[in-house]
Coordinates of C-alpha atoms and ligand atoms in Angstrom, one line a residue:
X1 CA 26.5 -24.8 -8.6
X2 CA 30.3 -24.7 -8.5
X3 CA 32.8 -26.2 -6.0
X4 CA 36.0 -28.0 -6.8
X5 CA 35.9 -30.2 -3.7
X6 CA 33.0 -32.6 -3.6
X7 CA 30.6 -31.6 -1.0
X8 CA 28.2 -33.9 0.8
X9 CA 25.0 -33.1 -1.1
X10 CA 22.0 -34.6 0.7
X11 CA 19.5 -36.3 -1.6
X12 CA 19.9 -33.8 -4.4
X13 CA 20.2 -36.7 -6.9
X14 CA 16.8 -37.9 -5.9
X15 CA 15.1 -34.6 -6.4
X16 CA 13.7 -34.2 -9.9
X17 CA 14.8 -31.2 -11.9
X18 CA 11.3 -29.9 -12.2
X19 CA 11.6 -29.0 -8.5
X20 CA 15.3 -28.6 -8.1
X21 CA 15.9 -26.2 -11.0
X22 CA 13.5 -23.6 -9.4
X23 CA 13.9 -20.6 -7.2
X24 CA 12.7 -20.8 -3.6
X25 CA 12.3 -18.1 -1.0
X26 CA 14.5 -18.7 2.0
X27 CA 14.6 -15.4 4.0
X28 CA 13.5 -11.8 3.9
X29 CA 16.1 -9.5 2.4
X30 CA 16.0 -7.4 5.5
X31 CA 17.1 -10.4 7.6
X32 CA 20.5 -10.5 5.9
X33 CA 21.9 -7.0 6.4
X34 CA 25.5 -6.2 5.3
X35 CA 27.9 -7.7 7.7
X36 CA 25.6 -10.6 8.7
X37 CA 25.4 -14.3 8.0
X38 CA 22.7 -16.8 8.8
X39 CA 21.8 -20.4 8.1
X40 CA 18.7 -21.6 6.3
X41 CA 17.5 -25.0 5.0
X42 CA 16.2 -26.1 1.6
X43 CA 15.7 -29.6 0.4
X44 CA 17.5 -31.0 3.5
X45 CA 20.5 -29.0 2.7
X46 CA 22.0 -26.5 5.2
X47 CA 22.9 -23.2 3.5
X48 CA 24.6 -20.1 4.7
X49 CA 23.4 -16.7 3.5
X50 CA 25.6 -13.7 4.0
X51 CA 26.1 -10.2 2.7
X52 CA 29.2 -7.9 2.7
X53 CA 29.2 -4.1 2.6
X54 CA 30.0 -4.3 -1.2
X55 CA 28.6 -7.7 -2.2
X56 CA 25.1 -8.7 -3.0
X57 CA 23.6 -11.5 -1.0
X58 CA 25.6 -14.8 -1.2
X59 CA 24.3 -18.3 -0.8
X60 CA 26.6 -21.3 -0.1
X61 CA 26.5 -24.8 1.2
X62 CA 26.9 -24.2 5.0
X63 CA 30.2 -26.1 5.1
X64 CA 33.8 -25.0 5.2
X65 CA 35.7 -27.0 2.6
X66 CA 38.7 -27.2 5.0
X67 CA 37.4 -29.3 7.9
X68 CA 33.7 -29.3 7.1
X69 CA 32.4 -27.2 9.9
X70 CA 29.5 -24.8 9.5
X71 CA 30.3 -21.4 8.1
X72 CA 27.2 -19.7 9.3
X73 CA 28.6 -18.9 12.8
X74 CA 31.5 -17.2 11.0
X75 CA 32.0 -13.4 10.7
X76 CA 31.7 -11.2 7.7
X77 CA 34.9 -9.1 7.3
X78 CA 35.9 -6.9 4.4
X79 CA 33.5 -8.6 2.0
X80 CA 34.6 -12.1 3.0
X81 CA 33.0 -14.7 5.2
X82 CA 35.5 -15.9 7.8
X83 CA 35.3 -19.5 9.0
X84 CA 35.0 -19.7 12.8
X85 CA 37.4 -22.7 13.0
X86 CA 40.8 -21.7 11.5
X87 CA 39.9 -18.2 10.3
X88 CA 40.1 -18.9 6.5
X89 CA 38.4 -16.1 4.6
X90 CA 36.3 -16.7 1.5
X91 CA 35.4 -14.0 -1.0
X92 CA 31.9 -13.6 -2.5
X93 CA 32.8 -16.0 -5.3
X94 CA 33.6 -18.6 -2.7
X95 CA 37.3 -18.6 -3.2
X96 CA 39.6 -18.7 -0.2
X97 CA 41.6 -15.5 -0.1
X98 CA 43.3 -15.7 3.3
X99 CA 44.9 -18.4 5.5
X100 CA 45.8 -16.9 8.8
X101 CA 48.2 -19.7 9.8
X102 CA 50.2 -19.2 6.6
X103 CA 50.2 -15.5 5.7
X104 CA 52.8 -16.0 2.9
X105 CA 51.2 -19.2 1.5
X106 CA 48.8 -18.6 -1.4
X107 CA 45.5 -20.3 -0.7
X108 CA 45.1 -23.4 -2.7
X109 CA 42.8 -23.0 -5.8
X110 CA 40.6 -25.9 -4.7
X111 CA 39.9 -24.1 -1.4
X112 CA 36.5 -22.8 -2.4
X113 CA 33.0 -23.2 -1.1
X114 CA 30.0 -24.7 -2.9
X115 CA 28.0 -21.8 -4.2
X116 CA 24.3 -21.6 -5.3
X117 CA 22.4 -19.2 -7.5
X118 CA 20.7 -16.5 -5.4
X119 CA 18.7 -13.3 -6.2
X120 CA 16.3 -11.0 -4.4
X121 CA 12.7 -10.3 -5.5
X122 CA 9.7 -8.9 -3.8
X123 CA 11.6 -8.3 -0.5
X124 CA 12.8 -11.9 -0.3
X125 CA 16.0 -13.8 -1.0
X126 CA 15.4 -16.7 -3.4
X127 CA 17.9 -19.6 -3.8
X128 CA 18.1 -22.5 -6.2
X129 CA 20.0 -25.7 -5.5
X130 CA 19.8 -26.5 -9.2
X131 CA 20.1 -24.5 -12.5
X132 CA 17.0 -22.4 -13.0
X133 CA 16.4 -21.6 -16.6
X134 CA 14.4 -18.4 -15.9
X135 CA 14.0 -15.7 -13.3
X136 CA 11.6 -15.9 -10.4
X137 CA 8.0 -15.8 -11.7
X138 CA 7.0 -12.2 -12.6
X139 CA 4.6 -10.4 -10.2
X140 CA 3.5 -7.3 -12.1
X141 CA 1.3 -5.9 -9.3
X142 CA 4.3 -5.8 -6.9
X143 CA 5.8 -2.9 -8.9
X144 CA 2.5 -1.3 -10.0
X145 CA 2.0 2.0 -8.1
X146 CA -1.8 1.5 -8.1
X147 CA -1.2 -1.5 -5.8
X148 CA -0.1 -1.6 -2.3
X149 CA 1.8 -4.7 -1.4
X150 CA 2.7 -6.7 1.7
X151 CA 4.5 -9.9 2.6
X152 CA 3.5 -12.6 5.1
X153 CA 5.9 -15.4 6.1
X154 CA 7.8 -17.5 6.3
X155 CA 5.4 -19.9 8.0
X156 CA 6.8 -23.3 8.9
X157 CA 4.5 -26.3 8.5
X158 CA 5.3 -29.9 9.3
X159 CA 3.9 -31.4 6.1
X160 CA 4.9 -31.7 2.5
X161 CA 5.0 -28.4 0.7
X162 CA 2.7 -30.0 -1.9
X163 CA 0.1 -30.4 0.9
X164 CA 0.4 -26.7 1.7
X165 CA -0.1 -25.7 -1.9
X166 CA -3.1 -28.0 -2.3
X167 CA -4.6 -26.4 0.8
X168 CA -4.3 -23.0 -0.9
X169 CA -6.2 -24.4 -3.9
X170 CA -8.9 -26.0 -1.7
X171 CA -11.9 -23.6 -1.4
X172 CA -14.2 -26.0 0.5
X173 CA -12.3 -25.6 3.7
X174 CA -12.8 -21.8 3.8
X175 CA -16.3 -21.9 5.6
X176 CA -14.9 -24.1 8.3
X177 CA -11.2 -23.4 8.9
X178 CA -11.6 -19.6 8.2
X179 CA -15.2 -19.3 9.5
X180 CA -16.3 -15.7 9.9
X181 CA -13.4 -14.4 7.7
X182 CA -13.3 -16.2 4.4
X183 CA -16.5 -18.3 4.7
X184 CA -19.6 -19.0 6.7
X185 CA -20.3 -22.5 8.0
X186 CA -24.0 -22.1 7.4
X187 CA -23.3 -21.4 3.7
X188 CA -20.7 -24.1 2.8
X189 CA -21.9 -25.0 -0.7
X190 CA -19.3 -24.9 -3.5
X191 CA -20.9 -24.8 -6.9
X192 CA -19.3 -26.7 -9.7
X193 CA -16.4 -24.8 -11.2
X194 CA -14.1 -25.3 -14.2
X195 CA -10.4 -26.3 -14.2
X196 CA -8.4 -25.7 -17.3
X197 CA -5.0 -26.9 -18.2
X198 CA -2.5 -24.1 -18.9
X199 CA 1.2 -24.0 -19.7
X200 CA 2.2 -23.7 -16.1
X201 CA -0.3 -26.3 -14.7
X202 CA -3.9 -25.6 -13.9
X203 CA -6.3 -22.6 -13.9
X204 CA -9.6 -22.5 -11.9
X205 CA -12.0 -19.8 -13.0
X206 CA -14.9 -18.2 -11.2
X207 CA -14.9 -20.2 -8.0
X208 CA -17.5 -18.8 -5.7
X209 CA -17.7 -19.0 -2.0
X210 CA -20.1 -17.3 0.4
X211 CA -18.3 -14.8 2.7
X212 CA -19.4 -12.6 5.5
X213 CA -18.1 -9.4 3.9
X214 CA -16.7 -10.1 0.4
X215 CA -16.9 -6.5 -0.8
X216 CA -15.9 -4.6 2.3
X217 CA -19.4 -3.2 2.6
X218 CA -20.4 -5.1 5.7
X219 CA -22.8 -7.2 3.7
X220 CA -22.4 -11.0 3.2
X221 CA -22.5 -12.4 -0.3
X222 CA -20.6 -14.5 -2.9
X223 CA -16.9 -13.9 -3.5
X224 CA -15.4 -14.9 -6.8
X225 CA -11.9 -16.2 -7.1
X226 CA -9.6 -17.3 -9.9
X227 CA -6.7 -19.6 -8.9
X228 CA -3.8 -20.8 -11.0
X229 CA -0.5 -22.7 -10.6
X230 CA 2.8 -21.1 -11.8
X231 CA 5.2 -23.8 -10.6
X232 CA 4.7 -27.0 -8.6
X233 CA 5.2 -25.1 -5.4
X234 CA 4.0 -21.6 -6.5
X235 CA 0.4 -20.6 -7.0
X236 CA -1.6 -17.4 -7.4
X237 CA -5.1 -16.2 -6.7
X238 CA -7.1 -13.2 -7.9
X239 CA -10.2 -11.8 -6.4
X240 CA -12.0 -9.1 -8.4
X241 CA -14.9 -7.1 -7.3
X242 CA -17.5 -5.5 -9.6
X243 CA -16.2 -2.1 -8.4
X244 CA -12.8 -2.9 -10.0
X245 CA -11.1 -3.6 -6.7
X246 CA -8.6 -6.3 -7.2
X247 CA -6.6 -8.5 -4.8
X248 CA -3.8 -10.7 -6.0
X249 CA -2.0 -13.2 -3.8
X250 CA 1.2 -15.1 -4.7
X251 CA 2.1 -18.1 -2.6
X252 CA 5.3 -20.0 -2.7
X253 CA 6.4 -22.9 -0.5
X254 CA 10.0 -23.9 0.0
X255 CA 10.6 -27.5 1.0
X256 CA 12.8 -28.1 4.1
X257 CA 12.3 -31.8 3.7
X258 CA 9.7 -34.1 2.2
X259 CA 7.6 -33.5 5.3
X260 CA 8.4 -30.0 6.3
X261 CA 8.2 -26.7 4.5
X262 CA 8.1 -22.9 4.8
X263 CA 5.3 -20.8 3.1
X264 CA 5.7 -17.3 1.9
X265 CA 2.7 -15.1 0.7
X266 CA 2.8 -11.8 -1.1
X267 CA -0.3 -9.7 -1.4
X268 CA -1.2 -6.8 -3.7
X269 CA -4.3 -4.7 -3.5
X270 CA -5.4 -1.7 -5.6
X271 CA -7.5 -0.5 -2.7
X272 CA -7.3 -0.3 1.1
X273 CA -4.4 2.2 0.8
X274 CA -5.4 3.6 4.1
X275 CA -5.0 0.4 6.0
X276 CA -1.6 0.1 7.8
X277 CA 0.6 -2.6 6.2
X278 CA 1.1 -4.2 9.7
X279 CA -2.7 -4.7 9.8
X280 CA -2.8 -6.4 6.4
X281 CA 0.1 -8.7 7.4
X282 CA -1.6 -9.5 10.7
X283 CA -4.8 -10.4 8.9
X284 CA -2.9 -12.6 6.5
X285 CA -0.9 -14.2 9.3
X286 CA -4.1 -15.0 11.2
X287 CA -5.7 -16.7 8.2
X288 CA -2.5 -18.7 7.4
X289 CA -2.1 -19.8 11.0
X290 CA -5.6 -21.1 11.1
X291 CA -4.5 -23.7 8.5
X292 CA -1.6 -25.1 10.6
X293 CA -3.6 -27.6 12.7
X294 CA -5.0 -29.4 9.6
X295 CA -1.8 -29.1 7.6
X296 CA 0.2 -30.7 10.4
X297 CA -2.4 -33.5 11.1
X298 CA -2.3 -35.0 7.6
X299 CA -1.4 -38.6 7.7
X300 CA 0.6 -39.2 5.6
X301 CA 2.3 -35.8 5.6
X302 CA 3.3 -36.3 2.0
X303 CA 0.8 -35.8 -0.8
X304 CA -0.7 -38.9 -2.4
X305 CA -0.8 -38.6 -6.2
X306 CA -2.7 -41.9 -6.9
X307 CA -6.4 -41.1 -6.9
X308 CA -7.4 -44.2 -5.0
X309 CA -5.4 -43.3 -1.9
X310 CA -8.1 -40.8 -0.7
X311 CA -11.6 -40.2 -1.9
X312 CA -12.7 -37.2 -3.7
X313 CA -15.7 -34.8 -4.1
X314 CA -16.8 -32.5 -6.9
X315 CA -15.3 -29.6 -5.0
X316 CA -11.9 -31.4 -5.0
X317 CA -11.7 -31.0 -8.8
X318 CA -8.8 -28.5 -8.4
X319 CA -6.9 -30.8 -6.0
X320 CA -7.3 -33.7 -8.4
X321 CA -6.1 -31.7 -11.3
X322 CA -3.2 -30.4 -9.3
X323 CA -2.2 -34.0 -8.3
X324 CA -2.6 -35.2 -11.9
X325 CA -0.4 -32.3 -13.2
X326 CA 2.3 -33.0 -10.6
X327 CA 2.3 -36.7 -11.6
X328 CA 2.6 -35.8 -15.3
X329 CA 5.4 -33.4 -14.5
X330 CA 7.4 -36.1 -12.8
X331 CA 7.2 -34.7 -9.3
X332 CA 7.9 -37.3 -6.6
X333 CA 9.7 -35.3 -3.8
X334 CA 7.1 -34.8 -1.0
X335 CA 4.7 -37.3 -2.4
X336 CA 3.6 -40.7 -1.2
X337 CA 5.5 -43.4 -3.1
Ligands
LIG401 FE1 37.1 -23.7 8.2 FE2 39.4 -24.8 9.0 S1 37.4 -25.6 9.0 S2 39.0 -22.8 8.3
LIG402 FE1 -6.9 -22.0 4.5

C-alpha cells in the first residue's frame, strides 16, 4: 500500500496479517469495464475499483486525498479517475496529474491516492489490503480444457466469513438444508471420517453422504467428497465418481466486516459439457441461497473458537479442526472474543 498522505484506515491495525496479507474477491471482472468506476467494501474499508481504456483494473481507498470525498462517483477520463468535487485527475498509479483550478500549477507530489494490490483471476477481481506474499491460490482445473467452468456469486451474508466457510465444511446439514438436492432427510447418517492436518490447514477425506442422484443416473446412493482448506477464508471440495467424472469447487469468502461477508464460488466439471452455463450457475445459486437463513440466524454471528462455547458431535470433526487451526494461526477477526 502506498500513499503519502495518511488515510483513515479503519481497523486495519487490528486485523492479523494471516488475514490481511491475502487476496479477496471483490467484483467480477466484467463489472468493471474500461471507463467505469465502482465502490466495493473489504474489511470495513471503502474501495474504488476503476479501469481506463489502457490501464488494468485499479483499486484505491475510496477517498480523494484533497478533501476526502468518495472517488467512486467520479468519471474515468483518458486513463485517469477524475474526482467529482474539484475535478482533480489521478493516473493509474494514484498520482494527481491535473488540477483544473490551476492549469499552470504542477500538482503537488503528495497529492496521491492510497493504492492497493489488485489482480484478476478466474473472472474475478481480487484485492488485498495488505502485502500478499504469493499469488491467488492456483486453480488448475479452471484452465484445463477438459473442464467446463462457472462462477456463482458474490452472495452477501450477514455473518462472519468464518461461519460461511465452516458451513461449507459441514456435511451434516446437507440432508436438511439441501434436502432432495445434496441429501435426503431420511438418510442423514454421517459415518466417521478422517481429518488430517496439511500445510494450508485441514484435509477431510472420503466423506460420504447419501444423495438422491449422486452419479447423475437417477439412482440414489452415497456420494464421496474430499474437502480441504487453502486459506482461512478459502476452501475447496472434490467429488469424484467411479466413472472418472470429477467436480471441483473453490469457495472464497471476502469479509465486509466481522459480521458480514460476500461468498464467491467457482466450479469446474470434466463432464456435463452439454448443460448451459446459466443452468449450472442457477443450480449453484439455489444451493447457496438455501444456506442464507441459517447463516444469518447464527447468534453470535462471529465464530467461537473456544470449544466450550458450543457443543460438538462426531460429524463436527471438520468444524472443530477448522476452528483449532484458525486459533493456532492467530485468526481473531470475525471470531468471538
Ligand atoms: Fe477531490 Fe477536491 S475533494 S478534487
Ligand atoms: Fe449448505
